[in-house]
Amino acid sequence: MSINIGIHDLSFATTEFVLPHTELAAYNGTEIGKYHLGIGQESMSVPAADEDIVTLGAAAAAPIIARHGSDRIRTVVFATESSIDQAKSAGVYVHSLLGLPSATRVVELKQACYGATAALQFAIGLVRRDPAQQVLVIASDVSKYELDSPGEATQGAAAVAMLVGLDPALVRIEDPSGLFTADVMDFWRPNYRDAALVDGQDSINAYLQAVEGTWKDYTEQGGRSLDEFAAFCYHQPFTKMAYKAHRHLLNYCGYDTDKDDVARAIGQTTAYNTVIGNSYTASVYLGLAALLDQADDLTGRHIGFLSYGSGSVAEFFSGTVVGGYREQLRTEANRAATDRRKPVSYAEYRALHERSFPTDGGDHPTPAQTTGPYRLAGLSGHKRIYQSR
Ligand code: CAA
């Protein structure tokens, strides 16, 4: 059944602080070209001591509630790799901070960087069942690797919130999807670890295998042909990965990989990820925000989405941009979200990276650092305490 459901609104938030890659390079002696050109990253978002996936998620979602209200929202799906509790959904804290109605179902989803796409597809299923309802999807992550590891340069943090509903104002999400799952250990994070474990080159290969797998299934399911797409939003652990993935897809389909064609397909999707870094589940949708904010009129054009989550699960699907979408964009707020960040030195970043709460159940207030609308005030009796401004 073809029904007009998709992304009605999209808003994102990122952190209080930012570490320019020049600082990291000056500390570890890396030639800056490796960061700026080799991996395509200029800077990475660094959470303040009183920021986490909840404060970022709430900050991303608040403008959506302010614009549309919450009357039709009966489900909140919170997707994350960097969960803060083994049992309670981070979405329940966000539900409380935003003052959403008690008649709401809230749940957390996890599959590395793919979780938000699962959330989006599940949301579409719920709206199909009851088109009067809307679903608030929140993708929020803090990407953390070991200090002094190759992954360190590909950290970042951000949250994207999307309102999913009937007759969307931004992008209609279409059937079919191309799906791919393979049990690989390219990137994972055991419950007792803060920082992810990763085999860098293996993870790149696993991602490229998933590009082939999803495209093969997408084609078999009767999807669009490659030249119908105006642009492609890939998961961007670092922005050069989107270029690698697209070249791989073109090769796989027997197309030339002309540099300008690849740049045309990808270039406008990388603006936010280049300065934010890896935001895991949020990354592919930051790509969408950047594309919509920068491209000439995309009305009626098709966008290809490739969502990859290590471990691994991936999905390729298509979205069609809806007429009038430009009036709904949050371009100024999006630019402000990255421009407002305060640069930190390498030493300040390192101190924040090394912070963790004691596990003794005592009272552990956090220093007031963020100027954002929500903050993590501390931990008390093993409970996280949040505040709104
Ligand atoms: N000027 C220009 N380019 C330079 C350069 C210079 N001075 N020095 C090096 N480069 C280039 C290299 O040639 C290389 O380019 P190619 O990939 O095109 O060959 C690029 O810079 C990176 O160099 P290396 O491969 O030597 O870098 P590295 O070994 O330090 O690791 C990394 C890079 C594997 C991405 C590492 O940062 C990492 O492990 N990151 C985390 C894992 C990750 O992001 N994986 C992506 C796929 S998994 C996924 O997508 C899920 C997820 O979110 C984690």
Coordinates of C-alpha atoms and ligand atoms in Angstrom, one line a residue:
M1 CA 0.0 0.0 0.0
S2 CA 1.5 3.4 -1.0
I3 CA 0.8 6.0 1.6
N4 CA 2.3 9.4 2.0
I5 CA 4.3 9.1 5.3
G6 CA 7.7 10.6 6.1
I7 CA 9.8 13.2 7.9
H8 CA 7.5 16.2 8.8
D9 CA 10.2 18.2 10.7
L10 CA 13.9 17.7 11.6
S11 CA 15.9 19.6 14.1
F12 CA 19.4 18.9 15.6
A13 CA 21.5 19.9 18.5
T14 CA 25.2 19.5 19.3
T15 CA 27.5 20.1 22.2
E16 CA 28.8 23.1 24.1
F17 CA 32.4 22.6 23.0
V18 CA 34.4 21.8 19.9
L19 CA 37.9 20.5 19.3
P20 CA 39.5 21.7 16.0
H21 CA 41.5 18.9 14.4
T22 CA 44.4 21.4 14.3
E23 CA 44.6 21.0 18.1
L24 CA 44.6 17.2 17.9
A25 CA 47.2 17.3 15.1
A26 CA 49.5 19.7 17.1
Y27 CA 49.3 17.3 20.1
N28 CA 50.0 14.0 18.3
G29 CA 52.2 15.3 15.4
T30 CA 49.8 14.2 12.7
E31 CA 50.1 16.0 9.4
I32 CA 46.9 18.1 9.3
G33 CA 46.2 17.0 5.7
K34 CA 45.4 13.5 7.0
Y35 CA 42.5 14.9 9.0
H36 CA 41.3 17.7 6.7
L37 CA 41.7 15.8 3.4
G38 CA 42.4 12.1 4.3
I39 CA 39.4 11.6 6.6
G40 CA 37.5 14.9 5.7
Q41 CA 37.2 16.2 9.2
E42 CA 37.7 19.8 10.4
S43 CA 36.6 19.6 14.1
M44 CA 34.6 17.4 16.5
S45 CA 31.9 18.2 19.0
V46 CA 32.9 17.6 22.6
P47 CA 30.2 17.3 25.3
A48 CA 30.5 19.5 28.4
A49 CA 30.6 17.7 31.8
D50 CA 26.9 18.3 32.2
E51 CA 25.8 17.2 28.7
D52 CA 24.9 13.7 27.5
I53 CA 22.6 11.9 25.1
V54 CA 19.6 13.0 27.1
T55 CA 20.4 16.8 27.1
L56 CA 21.3 16.7 23.4
G57 CA 18.2 14.7 22.5
A58 CA 15.9 17.1 24.5
A59 CA 17.6 20.1 22.9
A60 CA 17.1 18.6 19.4
A61 CA 13.4 17.8 20.0
A62 CA 12.3 20.9 21.9
P63 CA 12.0 23.1 18.7
I64 CA 9.8 20.4 17.1
I65 CA 7.4 20.4 20.1
A66 CA 7.5 24.2 20.1
R67 CA 6.4 24.3 16.5
H68 CA 3.9 21.4 16.3
G69 CA 2.8 20.8 19.9
S70 CA 2.6 17.3 21.2
D71 CA -1.1 16.4 20.8
R72 CA -0.6 13.9 18.1
I73 CA 2.6 12.3 19.4
R74 CA 1.9 9.0 21.1
T75 CA 5.3 7.4 20.6
V76 CA 8.8 8.5 21.2
V77 CA 11.6 6.2 19.9
F78 CA 15.1 7.1 21.2
A79 CA 17.9 5.5 19.1
T80 CA 21.4 5.4 20.5
E81 CA 24.7 3.5 20.7
S82 CA 25.9 5.5 23.7
S83 CA 23.1 4.4 26.2
I84 CA 23.3 5.8 29.7
D85 CA 21.3 3.0 31.4
Q86 CA 20.9 -0.7 30.8
A87 CA 17.2 -0.7 31.7
K88 CA 15.6 2.7 31.5
S89 CA 15.1 4.4 28.1
A90 CA 16.9 7.7 27.7
G91 CA 13.7 8.7 26.0
V92 CA 11.8 8.7 29.3
Y93 CA 14.1 11.5 30.6
V94 CA 13.5 13.4 27.4
H95 CA 9.8 12.8 27.7
S96 CA 9.9 14.4 31.1
L97 CA 12.1 17.3 30.2
L98 CA 9.8 18.2 27.3
G99 CA 6.6 17.8 29.3
L100 CA 5.1 15.3 26.9
P101 CA 1.7 13.7 27.8
S102 CA 1.7 10.6 30.0
A103 CA -0.3 8.8 27.3
T104 CA 2.8 8.1 25.3
R105 CA 4.9 5.0 24.7
V106 CA 8.7 5.5 25.0
V107 CA 11.3 3.1 24.0
E108 CA 15.1 2.9 23.3
L109 CA 16.5 1.2 20.2
K110 CA 20.1 0.0 19.6
Q111 CA 22.0 -1.3 16.7
A112 CA 25.2 0.8 16.6
C113 CA 24.8 3.7 14.1
Y114 CA 21.8 2.1 12.3
G115 CA 19.3 2.5 15.3
A116 CA 17.8 5.7 14.0
T117 CA 16.8 4.2 10.7
A118 CA 15.1 1.3 12.5
A119 CA 13.3 3.9 14.5
L120 CA 12.2 5.8 11.4
Q121 CA 10.9 2.6 9.8
F122 CA 9.1 1.5 12.9
A123 CA 7.6 5.0 13.2
I124 CA 6.3 4.7 9.6
G125 CA 4.7 1.4 10.5
L126 CA 3.0 3.0 13.5
V127 CA 1.7 5.9 11.4
R128 CA 0.5 3.5 8.7
R129 CA -1.6 1.7 11.4
D130 CA -3.0 5.0 12.7
P131 CA -2.4 8.0 10.4
A132 CA -3.7 10.4 13.0
Q133 CA -0.7 9.8 15.1
Q134 CA 2.8 11.2 14.9
V135 CA 6.0 9.6 16.2
L136 CA 8.9 11.5 17.6
V137 CA 12.2 9.8 16.6
I138 CA 15.3 11.0 18.5
A139 CA 18.8 9.9 17.4
S140 CA 21.4 10.9 20.0
D141 CA 25.0 9.8 20.4
V142 CA 28.3 10.6 21.9
S143 CA 31.0 8.9 19.9
K144 CA 34.0 8.0 22.1
Y145 CA 37.2 6.1 21.3
E146 CA 40.3 5.6 23.3
L147 CA 42.7 8.6 23.6
D148 CA 45.7 8.3 21.3
S149 CA 44.0 5.6 19.2
P150 CA 43.4 5.9 15.4
G151 CA 39.6 6.3 16.1
E152 CA 40.2 9.4 18.3
A153 CA 40.1 11.7 15.3
T154 CA 36.6 10.3 14.3
Q155 CA 34.8 11.2 17.5
G156 CA 31.9 13.7 17.8
A157 CA 28.4 14.1 19.3
A158 CA 25.0 15.3 18.2
A159 CA 21.3 14.5 18.3
V160 CA 18.7 14.7 15.5
A161 CA 15.0 14.8 16.3
M162 CA 12.5 13.9 13.5
L163 CA 8.7 14.2 13.6
V164 CA 7.3 11.3 11.5
G165 CA 3.7 11.5 10.2
L166 CA 1.2 11.5 7.4
D167 CA 1.6 14.1 4.6
P168 CA 5.1 15.1 5.7
A169 CA 6.4 18.6 5.0
L170 CA 10.0 17.6 4.2
V171 CA 10.6 14.1 2.8
R172 CA 8.3 11.3 1.9
I173 CA 9.9 7.9 2.8
E174 CA 9.3 5.2 0.2
D175 CA 9.2 1.5 -0.1
P176 CA 11.1 -0.7 -0.7
S177 CA 14.1 -0.9 1.5
G178 CA 17.2 -2.9 0.7
L179 CA 18.3 -4.7 3.9
F180 CA 21.6 -6.4 5.0
T181 CA 22.8 -8.0 8.2
A182 CA 26.1 -9.8 8.8
D183 CA 27.6 -10.9 12.1
V184 CA 31.0 -9.1 12.0
M185 CA 33.1 -7.6 14.9
D186 CA 34.2 -4.4 13.2
F187 CA 33.1 -2.0 16.0
W188 CA 31.5 -2.9 19.3
R189 CA 31.3 -1.7 22.9
P190 CA 31.0 -4.3 25.8
N191 CA 28.7 -3.1 28.6
Y192 CA 31.7 -2.4 30.9
R193 CA 33.4 0.0 28.5
D194 CA 32.8 3.7 27.8
A195 CA 34.9 3.8 24.6
A196 CA 34.1 1.7 21.6
L197 CA 36.5 -1.0 20.3
V198 CA 37.1 -0.9 16.6
D199 CA 39.1 -2.5 13.9
G200 CA 39.4 0.6 11.6
Q201 CA 40.2 -1.0 8.2
D202 CA 37.9 -4.0 8.8
S203 CA 35.1 -1.6 9.7
I204 CA 35.6 0.3 6.4
N205 CA 35.5 -3.0 4.5
A206 CA 32.4 -4.2 6.5
Y207 CA 30.7 -0.9 5.6
L208 CA 31.5 -1.4 1.9
Q209 CA 30.2 -5.0 1.9
A210 CA 27.0 -3.6 3.5
V211 CA 26.7 -1.1 0.6
E212 CA 26.7 -3.9 -1.9
G213 CA 24.4 -6.0 0.2
T214 CA 21.7 -3.4 0.7
W215 CA 21.9 -2.2 -2.9
K216 CA 21.5 -5.8 -4.2
D217 CA 18.5 -6.3 -2.0
Y218 CA 17.1 -2.9 -2.9
T219 CA 17.3 -3.7 -6.6
E220 CA 15.7 -7.2 -6.1
Q221 CA 12.9 -5.6 -4.2
G222 CA 12.1 -3.3 -7.2
G223 CA 13.8 -0.1 -6.0
R224 CA 14.7 2.9 -8.2
S225 CA 17.7 2.9 -10.5
L226 CA 20.9 4.7 -9.5
D227 CA 20.4 7.6 -11.9
E228 CA 17.0 8.5 -10.4
F229 CA 18.7 9.9 -7.3
A230 CA 19.7 13.6 -7.0
A231 CA 21.9 13.0 -4.0
F232 CA 22.9 10.3 -1.5
C233 CA 22.9 10.6 2.3
Y234 CA 25.4 8.0 3.7
H235 CA 26.2 7.3 7.3
Q236 CA 29.3 9.4 7.9
P237 CA 31.7 8.1 10.6
F238 CA 34.1 10.6 8.9
T239 CA 33.0 12.4 5.8
K240 CA 35.5 10.8 3.4
M241 CA 33.6 7.5 4.2
A242 CA 30.6 8.8 2.2
Y243 CA 32.8 9.3 -0.8
K244 CA 34.4 5.8 -0.5
A245 CA 30.9 4.3 -0.1
H246 CA 29.5 6.1 -3.1
R247 CA 32.5 5.2 -5.4
H248 CA 32.1 1.6 -4.2
L249 CA 28.4 1.7 -5.1
L250 CA 29.1 3.2 -8.6
N251 CA 31.7 0.6 -9.3
Y252 CA 29.5 -2.2 -8.1
C253 CA 26.8 -1.0 -10.5
G254 CA 29.3 -0.8 -13.4
Y255 CA 29.3 3.1 -13.5
D256 CA 32.4 5.3 -13.9
T257 CA 33.5 7.1 -10.7
D258 CA 33.9 10.6 -12.1
K259 CA 35.2 12.9 -9.4
D260 CA 32.7 15.7 -10.1
D261 CA 29.8 13.3 -10.3
V262 CA 30.7 11.8 -6.9
A263 CA 31.1 15.3 -5.5
R264 CA 27.7 16.4 -6.9
A265 CA 26.0 13.4 -5.3
I266 CA 27.7 13.7 -1.8
G267 CA 29.2 17.2 -1.4
Q268 CA 26.2 19.0 0.0
T269 CA 25.5 16.3 2.6
T270 CA 28.8 16.6 4.5
A271 CA 28.7 20.2 5.8
Y272 CA 27.5 19.5 9.4
N273 CA 29.3 16.1 9.8
T274 CA 32.7 17.7 8.8
V275 CA 32.5 20.0 11.8
I276 CA 30.6 17.8 14.2
G277 CA 32.3 14.5 13.7
N278 CA 30.8 11.1 14.1
S279 CA 27.4 11.2 15.8
Y280 CA 26.7 7.5 15.2
T281 CA 22.8 7.2 14.8
A282 CA 22.3 10.9 14.0
S283 CA 25.0 11.0 11.3
V284 CA 23.0 10.1 8.2
Y285 CA 20.2 12.5 9.2
L286 CA 22.7 15.3 9.8
G287 CA 23.6 14.5 6.2
L288 CA 20.0 15.1 5.2
A289 CA 19.8 18.4 7.1
A290 CA 22.9 19.6 5.4
L291 CA 21.6 18.6 2.0
L292 CA 18.2 20.3 2.4
D293 CA 19.8 23.4 3.9
Q294 CA 22.3 23.9 1.0
A295 CA 21.0 22.4 -2.2
D296 CA 19.0 24.4 -4.8
D297 CA 15.3 23.4 -4.9
L298 CA 15.0 19.7 -4.5
T299 CA 11.2 19.5 -4.8
G300 CA 10.2 16.2 -6.3
R301 CA 13.8 14.9 -6.4
H302 CA 14.7 11.5 -4.9
I303 CA 17.4 11.1 -2.3
G304 CA 19.1 7.8 -1.5
F305 CA 19.8 6.9 2.1
L306 CA 22.4 4.4 3.2
S307 CA 22.3 3.7 6.9
Y308 CA 25.1 1.5 8.3
G309 CA 25.5 0.2 11.9
S310 CA 28.5 -1.8 12.7
G311 CA 28.1 -5.3 13.8
S312 CA 26.4 -5.1 11.3
V313 CA 23.0 -4.0 10.0
A314 CA 22.4 -1.7 7.0
E315 CA 19.5 -0.3 5.0
F316 CA 19.2 1.5 1.7
F317 CA 16.0 3.4 1.0
S318 CA 14.6 6.3 -0.9
G319 CA 13.0 9.6 0.1
T320 CA 11.3 12.1 -2.1
V321 CA 11.5 15.8 -1.3
V322 CA 8.1 17.4 -0.8
G323 CA 7.0 20.7 -2.4
G324 CA 7.2 23.7 0.0
Y325 CA 9.9 22.0 2.2
R326 CA 12.1 25.1 2.1
E327 CA 9.7 27.1 4.3
Q328 CA 10.0 24.4 7.0
L329 CA 13.8 24.3 7.1
R330 CA 15.8 25.3 10.2
T331 CA 18.9 26.5 8.4
E332 CA 19.7 29.4 10.6
A333 CA 19.2 27.4 13.8
N334 CA 21.3 24.5 12.4
R335 CA 24.2 26.9 11.6
A336 CA 23.8 28.5 15.0
A337 CA 24.0 25.0 16.7
T338 CA 27.5 24.5 15.3
D339 CA 28.7 28.1 15.5
R340 CA 27.8 28.5 19.2
R341 CA 30.3 25.9 20.3
K342 CA 33.3 27.1 22.2
P343 CA 36.7 25.8 21.1
V344 CA 38.6 23.9 23.7
S345 CA 42.3 23.2 23.9
Y346 CA 43.6 19.6 23.6
A347 CA 44.2 19.5 27.4
E348 CA 40.6 20.6 28.1
Y349 CA 39.2 18.0 25.7
R350 CA 41.4 15.3 27.3
A351 CA 40.2 16.2 30.8
L352 CA 36.6 16.0 29.6
H353 CA 37.3 12.7 27.9
E354 CA 38.7 11.2 31.0
R355 CA 35.8 12.2 33.3
S356 CA 33.5 9.5 34.6
F357 CA 31.1 9.4 37.5
P358 CA 32.1 7.5 40.7
T359 CA 30.1 4.3 41.1
D360 CA 29.6 4.6 44.9
G361 CA 26.0 5.8 44.8
G362 CA 27.0 9.2 46.5
D363 CA 26.1 12.7 45.5
H364 CA 28.1 13.8 42.5
P365 CA 27.1 17.2 41.1
T366 CA 28.5 18.2 37.7
P367 CA 30.2 21.5 37.0
A368 CA 27.9 23.9 35.3
Q369 CA 29.4 24.2 31.8
T370 CA 26.7 24.0 29.2
T371 CA 24.7 27.0 28.1
G372 CA 22.2 24.8 26.4
P373 CA 18.5 24.4 27.5
Y374 CA 19.0 21.2 29.5
R375 CA 21.8 20.0 31.7
L376 CA 22.8 16.9 33.6
A377 CA 23.1 18.3 37.1
G378 CA 24.7 15.2 38.6
L379 CA 24.4 11.7 39.8
S380 CA 22.8 11.0 43.2
G381 CA 22.0 7.6 44.7
H382 CA 22.9 6.1 41.2
K383 CA 20.2 8.4 39.7
R384 CA 20.9 10.9 36.9
I385 CA 19.4 14.3 37.8
Y386 CA 18.5 16.6 34.9
Q387 CA 17.5 20.3 34.8
S388 CA 15.8 22.6 32.3
R389 CA 16.7 26.2 32.2
Ligands
CAA1 N1 47.3 14.3 3.4 C1 46.1 13.8 2.9 N2 45.7 12.5 3.1 C2 46.4 11.7 4.0 C3 47.5 12.2 4.6 C4 48.0 13.5 4.3 N3 49.1 14.1 4.9 N4 48.0 11.2 5.4 C5 47.1 10.2 5.3 N5 46.1 10.5 4.4 C6 45.0 9.7 4.0 C7 45.3 8.2 3.8 O1 45.9 8.0 2.5 C8 43.9 7.6 4.0 O2 43.2 7.8 2.8 P1 42.4 6.6 2.1 O3 41.5 6.0 3.2 O4 41.7 7.2 1.0 O5 43.5 5.6 1.8 C9 43.3 8.5 5.1 O6 44.1 9.7 5.1 C10 43.3 7.9 6.5 O7 44.6 7.4 6.7 P2 44.8 6.0 7.4 O8 44.0 4.9 6.8 O9 46.3 5.8 7.5 O10 44.3 6.4 8.9 P3 44.2 5.6 10.2 O11 44.9 4.2 10.1 O12 44.7 6.5 11.2 O13 42.7 5.3 10.5 C11 40.3 5.2 10.5 C12 41.6 5.9 9.9 C13 40.4 3.7 10.1 C14 39.1 5.8 9.8 C15 40.3 5.5 12.0 O14 40.2 6.8 12.3 C16 39.3 4.7 12.7 O15 39.5 3.5 13.1 N6 38.1 5.3 13.0 C17 37.0 4.7 13.7 C18 36.3 3.6 12.8 C19 35.5 4.1 11.7 O16 35.1 5.3 11.6 N7 35.1 3.2 10.7 C20 34.3 3.6 9.6 C21 33.4 2.4 9.1 S1 32.5 1.8 10.5 C22 31.1 2.8 10.7 O17 30.9 3.6 9.8 C23 30.4 2.7 11.9 C24 30.8 3.8 12.9 O18 30.3 4.9 12.9 C25 31.9 3.5 13.7

